[in-house]
PDB file of C-alpha atoms in Angstrom:
ATOM      1  CA  SER V   1     114.019  86.908  92.168  1.00  0.00           C
ATOM      2  CA  THR V   2     112.648  90.100  93.667  1.00  0.00           C
ATOM      3  CA  PHE V   3     115.844  91.064  95.486  1.00  0.00           C
ATOM      4  CA  ARG V   4     118.940  92.538  93.867  1.00  0.00           C
ATOM      5  CA  SER V   5     122.141  93.337  95.692  1.00  0.00           C
ATOM      6  CA  ILE V   6     125.095  95.177  94.192  1.00  0.00           C
ATOM      7  CA  SER V   7     128.217  96.330  95.963  1.00  0.00           C
ATOM      8  CA  ARG V   8     130.134  99.370  94.808  1.00  0.00           C
ATOM      9  CA  THR V   9     133.164 100.552  96.716  1.00  0.00           C
ATOM     10  CA  SER V  10     134.960 102.970  94.394  1.00  0.00           C
ATOM     11  CA  VAL V  11     135.262 106.653  95.219  1.00  0.00           C
ATOM     12  CA  SER V  12     135.940 109.184  92.486  1.00  0.00           C
ATOM     13  CA  SER V  13     137.310 112.625  93.223  1.00  0.00           C
ATOM     14  CA  THR V  14     139.608 115.247  91.843  1.00  0.00           C
ATOM     15  CA  SER V  15     142.367 117.192  93.527  1.00  0.00           C
ATOM     16  CA  SER V  16     140.263 120.368  93.623  1.00  0.00           C
ATOM     17  CA  HIS V  17     137.851 120.563  96.565  1.00  0.00           C
ATOM     18  CA  GLU V  18     135.583 122.695  94.353  1.00  0.00           C
ATOM     19  CA  SER V  19     134.875 119.717  92.076  1.00  0.00           C
ATOM     20  CA  PRO V  20     132.130 117.302  93.133  1.00  0.00           C
ATOM     21  CA  ILE V  21     133.081 114.114  94.940  1.00  0.00           C
ATOM     22  CA  ILE V  22     131.104 111.083  93.771  1.00  0.00           C
ATOM     23  CA  VAL V  23     130.579 108.358  96.377  1.00  0.00           C
ATOM     24  CA  ASN V  24     129.118 105.074  95.120  1.00  0.00           C
ATOM     25  CA  ALA V  25     127.014 102.970  97.451  1.00  0.00           C
ATOM     26  CA  SER V  26     126.590  99.401  98.499  1.00  0.00           C
ATOM     27  CA  PHE V  27     122.864  98.878  97.991  1.00  0.00           C
ATOM     28  CA  SER V  28     119.950  96.485  97.749  1.00  0.00           C
ATOM     29  CA  ALA V  29     116.798  97.217  95.736  1.00  0.00           C
ATOM     30  CA  TYR V  30     113.479  95.395  95.623  1.00  0.00           C
ATOM     31  CA  PRO V  31     111.421  94.505  93.696  1.00  0.00           C
ATOM     32  CA  SER V  32     113.701  94.263  90.640  1.00  0.00           C
ATOM     33  CA  SER V  33     111.048  94.422  87.917  1.00  0.00           C
ATOM     34  CA  PRO V  34     109.944  96.349  85.901  1.00  0.00           C
ATOM     35  CA  ILE V  35     112.544  98.814  87.233  1.00  0.00           C
ATOM     36  CA  ARG V  36     116.133  97.618  87.755  1.00  0.00           C
ATOM     37  CA  VAL V  37     118.397  99.889  89.802  1.00  0.00           C
ATOM     38  CA  ASP V  38     121.788 100.123  88.095  1.00  0.00           C
ATOM     39  CA  SER V  39     123.636 102.634  90.277  1.00  0.00           C
ATOM     40  CA  ILE V  40     123.273 104.946  93.232  1.00  0.00           C
ATOM     41  CA  GLU V  41     125.610 107.808  94.055  1.00  0.00           C
ATOM     42  CA  ALA V  42     125.959 110.513  96.657  1.00  0.00           C
ATOM     43  CA  VAL V  43     127.309 113.685  95.038  1.00  0.00           C
ATOM     44  CA  VAL V  44     129.115 116.011  97.465  1.00  0.00           C
ATOM     45  CA  TRP V  45     129.716 119.567  96.270  1.00  0.00           C
ATOM     46  CA  LYS V  46     130.632 122.940  97.741  1.00  0.00           C
ATOM     47  CA  SER V  47     127.477 125.080  97.787  1.00  0.00           C
ATOM     48  CA  GLU V  48     127.354 128.867  97.449  1.00  0.00           C
ATOM     49  CA  ASN V  49     127.342 129.280 101.238  1.00  0.00           C
ATOM     50  CA  GLY V  50     130.507 127.146 101.566  1.00  0.00           C
ATOM     51  CA  ALA V  51     128.818 124.053 102.992  1.00  0.00           C
ATOM     52  CA  ASP V  52     129.563 120.552 101.701  1.00  0.00           C
ATOM     53  CA  SER V  53     126.119 119.818 100.255  1.00  0.00           C
ATOM     54  CA  LEU V  54     124.972 116.384  99.121  1.00  0.00           C
ATOM     55  CA  TYR V  55     122.370 114.985  96.768  1.00  0.00           C
ATOM     56  CA  PHE V  56     121.648 111.477  95.509  1.00  0.00           C
ATOM     57  CA  LYS V  57     121.484 110.118  91.959  1.00  0.00           C
ATOM     58  CA  VAL V  58     119.820 106.794  91.182  1.00  0.00           C
ATOM     59  CA  GLY V  59     120.316 105.287  87.729  1.00  0.00           C
ATOM     60  CA  PHE V  60     117.762 102.702  86.619  1.00  0.00           C
ATOM     61  CA  THR V  61     116.521 100.772  83.585  1.00  0.00           C
ATOM     62  CA  ASN V  62     113.018  99.769  82.568  1.00  0.00           C
ATOM     63  CA  VAL V  63     113.394  95.977  82.222  1.00  0.00           C
ATOM     64  CA  GLY V  64     109.657  95.471  81.699  1.00  0.00           C
ATOM     65  CA  SER V  65     107.859  95.165  78.377  1.00  0.00           C
ATOM     66  CA  GLY V  66     105.788  98.368  78.637  1.00  0.00           C
ATOM     67  CA  THR V  67     106.425 102.062  79.168  1.00  0.00           C
ATOM     68  CA  VAL V  68     106.652 103.410  82.724  1.00  0.00           C
ATOM     69  CA  TYR V  69     106.429 107.081  83.717  1.00  0.00           C
ATOM     70  CA  VAL V  70     108.442 108.941  86.339  1.00  0.00           C
ATOM     71  CA  THR V  71     108.336 112.520  87.573  1.00  0.00           C
ATOM     72  CA  ALA V  72     111.044 114.617  85.909  1.00  0.00           C
ATOM     73  CA  GLY V  73     111.941 118.214  85.172  1.00  0.00           C
ATOM     74  CA  CYS V  74     111.571 120.222  88.361  1.00  0.00           C
ATOM     75  CA  GLY V  75     110.572 117.269  90.468  1.00  0.00           C
ATOM     76  CA  SER V  76     111.602 113.699  91.049  1.00  0.00           C
ATOM     77  CA  SER V  77     110.144 110.258  91.590  1.00  0.00           C
ATOM     78  CA  LEU V  78     112.890 109.625  94.161  1.00  0.00           C
ATOM     79  CA  ASN V  79     112.540 110.214  97.915  1.00  0.00           C
ATOM     80  CA  SER V  80     115.364 109.759 100.413  1.00  0.00           C
ATOM     81  CA  THR V  81     115.621 109.364 104.184  1.00  0.00           C
ATOM     82  CA  ILE V  82     118.862 109.170 106.174  1.00  0.00           C
ATOM     83  CA  THR V  83     118.447 106.213 108.550  1.00  0.00           C
ATOM     84  CA  SER V  84     121.825 106.167 110.326  1.00  0.00           C
ATOM     85  CA  GLY V  85     124.883 108.392 110.492  1.00  0.00           C
ATOM     86  CA  ALA V  86     123.133 111.642 111.414  1.00  0.00           C
ATOM     87  CA  GLU V  87     126.491 112.913 112.684  1.00  0.00           C
ATOM     88  CA  VAL V  88     127.854 112.510 109.113  1.00  0.00           C
ATOM     89  CA  VAL V  89     124.961 113.876 107.016  1.00  0.00           C
ATOM     90  CA  GLU V  90     122.325 116.301 108.287  1.00  0.00           C
ATOM     91  CA  MET V  91     119.022 117.307 106.682  1.00  0.00           C
ATOM     92  CA  VAL V  92     118.608 121.101 106.429  1.00  0.00           C
ATOM     93  CA  SER V  93     115.732 123.303 105.264  1.00  0.00           C
ATOM     94  CA  SER V  94     116.004 125.094 101.938  1.00  0.00           C
ATOM     95  CA  VAL V  95     113.917 127.468  99.848  1.00  0.00           C
ATOM     96  CA  ARG V  96     111.806 125.781  97.185  1.00  0.00           C
ATOM     97  CA  CYS V  97     112.248 126.810  93.564  1.00  0.00           C
ATOM     98  CA  LEU V  98     109.377 127.441  91.177  1.00  0.00           C
ATOM     99  CA  CYS V  99     109.630 125.391  88.018  1.00  0.00           C
ATOM    100  CA  ALA V 100     107.660 122.825  86.007  1.00  0.00           C
ATOM    101  CA  GLU V 101     107.615 119.070  86.444  1.00  0.00           C
ATOM    102  CA  TYR V 102     106.263 116.479  84.037  1.00  0.00           C
ATOM    103  CA  MET V 103     105.777 112.728  83.709  1.00  0.00           C
ATOM    104  CA  ALA V 104     108.672 111.363  81.627  1.00  0.00           C
ATOM    105  CA  PRO V 105     108.122 108.163  79.614  1.00  0.00           C
ATOM    106  CA  ILE V 106     110.760 105.462  80.107  1.00  0.00           C
ATOM    107  CA  ASN V 107     110.279 102.867  77.358  1.00  0.00           C
ATOM    108  CA  ALA V 108     111.301  99.226  77.657  1.00  0.00           C
ATOM    109  CA  SER V 109     115.122  98.894  77.828  1.00  0.00           C
ATOM    110  CA  GLN V 110     115.585 102.652  78.355  1.00  0.00           C
ATOM    111  CA  SER V 111     117.551 104.063  81.285  1.00  0.00           C
ATOM    112  CA  HIS V 112     116.972 107.169  83.382  1.00  0.00           C
ATOM    113  CA  VAL V 113     118.496 108.986  86.369  1.00  0.00           C
ATOM    114  CA  SER V 114     116.443 110.485  89.209  1.00  0.00           C
ATOM    115  CA  VAL V 115     117.859 112.806  91.867  1.00  0.00           C
ATOM    116  CA  ASP V 116     116.898 113.793  95.401  1.00  0.00           C
ATOM    117  CA  PRO V 117     116.798 116.286  96.943  1.00  0.00           C
ATOM    118  CA  GLY V 118     116.474 119.096  94.422  1.00  0.00           C
ATOM    119  CA  CYS V 119     115.475 122.726  94.658  1.00  0.00           C
ATOM    120  CA  TRP V 120     111.827 121.579  94.553  1.00  0.00           C
ATOM    121  CA  SER V 121     112.229 119.501  97.743  1.00  0.00           C
ATOM    122  CA  GLY V 122     112.305 122.217 100.402  1.00  0.00           C
ATOM    123  CA  TYR V 123     115.221 120.470 102.098  1.00  0.00           C
ATOM    124  CA  GLY V 124     118.798 119.461 101.417  1.00  0.00           C
ATOM    125  CA  TYR V 125     121.616 117.478 102.988  1.00  0.00           C
ATOM    126  CA  VAL V 126     124.897 118.788 104.388  1.00  0.00           C
ATOM    127  CA  VAL V 127     127.975 116.662 105.110  1.00  0.00           C
ATOM    128  CA  ARG V 128     129.187 117.456 108.642  1.00  0.00           C
ATOM    129  CA  HIS V 129     132.030 114.907 109.010  1.00  0.00           C
ATOM    130  CA  PRO V 130     133.716 112.117 107.045  1.00  0.00           C
ATOM    131  CA  GLY V 131     132.229 108.725 107.810  1.00  0.00           C
ATOM    132  CA  SER V 132     129.545 106.213 106.909  1.00  0.00           C
ATOM    133  CA  PHE V 133     125.802 106.676 106.751  1.00  0.00           C
ATOM    134  CA  SER V 134     122.802 104.720 105.521  1.00  0.00           C
ATOM    135  CA  ALA V 135     119.716 105.828 103.647  1.00  0.00           C
ATOM    136  CA  VAL V 136     116.445 104.384 102.419  1.00  0.00           C
ATOM    137  CA  PHE V 137     115.095 105.507  99.057  1.00  0.00           C
ATOM    138  CA  THR V 138     111.710 105.076  97.428  1.00  0.00           C
ATOM    139  CA  LEU V 139     111.516 105.318  93.646  1.00  0.00           C
ATOM    140  CA  PHE V 140     107.964 105.810  92.367  1.00  0.00           C
ATOM    141  CA  TRP V 141     106.667 105.084  88.870  1.00  0.00           C
ATOM    142  CA  SER V 142     103.356 104.697  87.072  1.00  0.00           C
ATOM    143  CA  ASP V 143     102.125 102.847  83.997  1.00  0.00           C
ATOM    144  CA  SER V 144     100.174 105.989  83.024  1.00  0.00           C
ATOM    145  CA  PRO V 145     101.353 109.504  82.075  1.00  0.00           C
ATOM    146  CA  GLN V 146      98.813 110.863  84.571  1.00  0.00           C
ATOM    147  CA  PRO V 147     100.152 111.178  88.134  1.00  0.00           C
ATOM    148  CA  ALA V 148      98.755 108.232  90.077  1.00  0.00           C
ATOM    149  CA  ASN V 149      97.147 108.419  93.523  1.00  0.00           C
ATOM    150  CA  SER V 150      98.992 105.243  94.505  1.00  0.00           C
ATOM    151  CA  PRO V 151     101.920 104.755  92.125  1.00  0.00           C
ATOM    152  CA  ASP V 152     104.054 101.643  92.076  1.00  0.00           C
ATOM    153  CA  HIS V 153     107.403 101.886  93.829  1.00  0.00           C
ATOM    154  CA  LEU V 154     110.586 100.117  94.743  1.00  0.00           C
ATOM    155  CA  THR V 155     112.693 100.434  97.862  1.00  0.00           C
ATOM    156  CA  ILE V 156     116.464 100.899  97.943  1.00  0.00           C
ATOM    157  CA  ILE V 157     118.611 100.463 101.052  1.00  0.00           C
ATOM    158  CA  ALA V 158     122.105 101.952 100.667  1.00  0.00           C
ATOM    159  CA  THR V 159     125.261 102.578 102.661  1.00  0.00           C
ATOM    160  CA  PHE V 160     127.792 105.286 101.785  1.00  0.00           C
ATOM    161  CA  THR V 161     131.213 106.272 103.127  1.00  0.00           C
ATOM    162  CA  VAL V 162     132.121 109.953 102.665  1.00  0.00           C
ATOM    163  CA  PRO V 163     135.889 110.596 102.635  1.00  0.00           C
TER     164      PRO V 163
END
């Protein structure tokens, strides 16, 4: 099957508002090979300017027989787009950081986590209100350590509820 659907409804938080709040998603990902999406989270944290900032973490496993490569370091193979709930989460501009990225090998049966956005993105997300929102993610990978002009990818559709 090329379609995988997992529902996650737990919300983890601590009593201190300064600690990150982890919101798991209900999501669907396709295709499911050679990359299997294991988890997707929205991490809400208090940024230096006092805003409730948000970034996404996608955990995945290489279920294929060969090595795949993803962008890592100061960069990511994950792209995100908020598709509904703009009143809950808003995209904002940010200053890009200068740092190095590389192609990380993910061998068969190995797991990895990609994040988006990061300081390299030039944008971020801010939580404006509690509520639900949806996002579409694209996770890119290559079968070569050289960045590909048209890498393979999978699509993830996710829904989150921010407390």
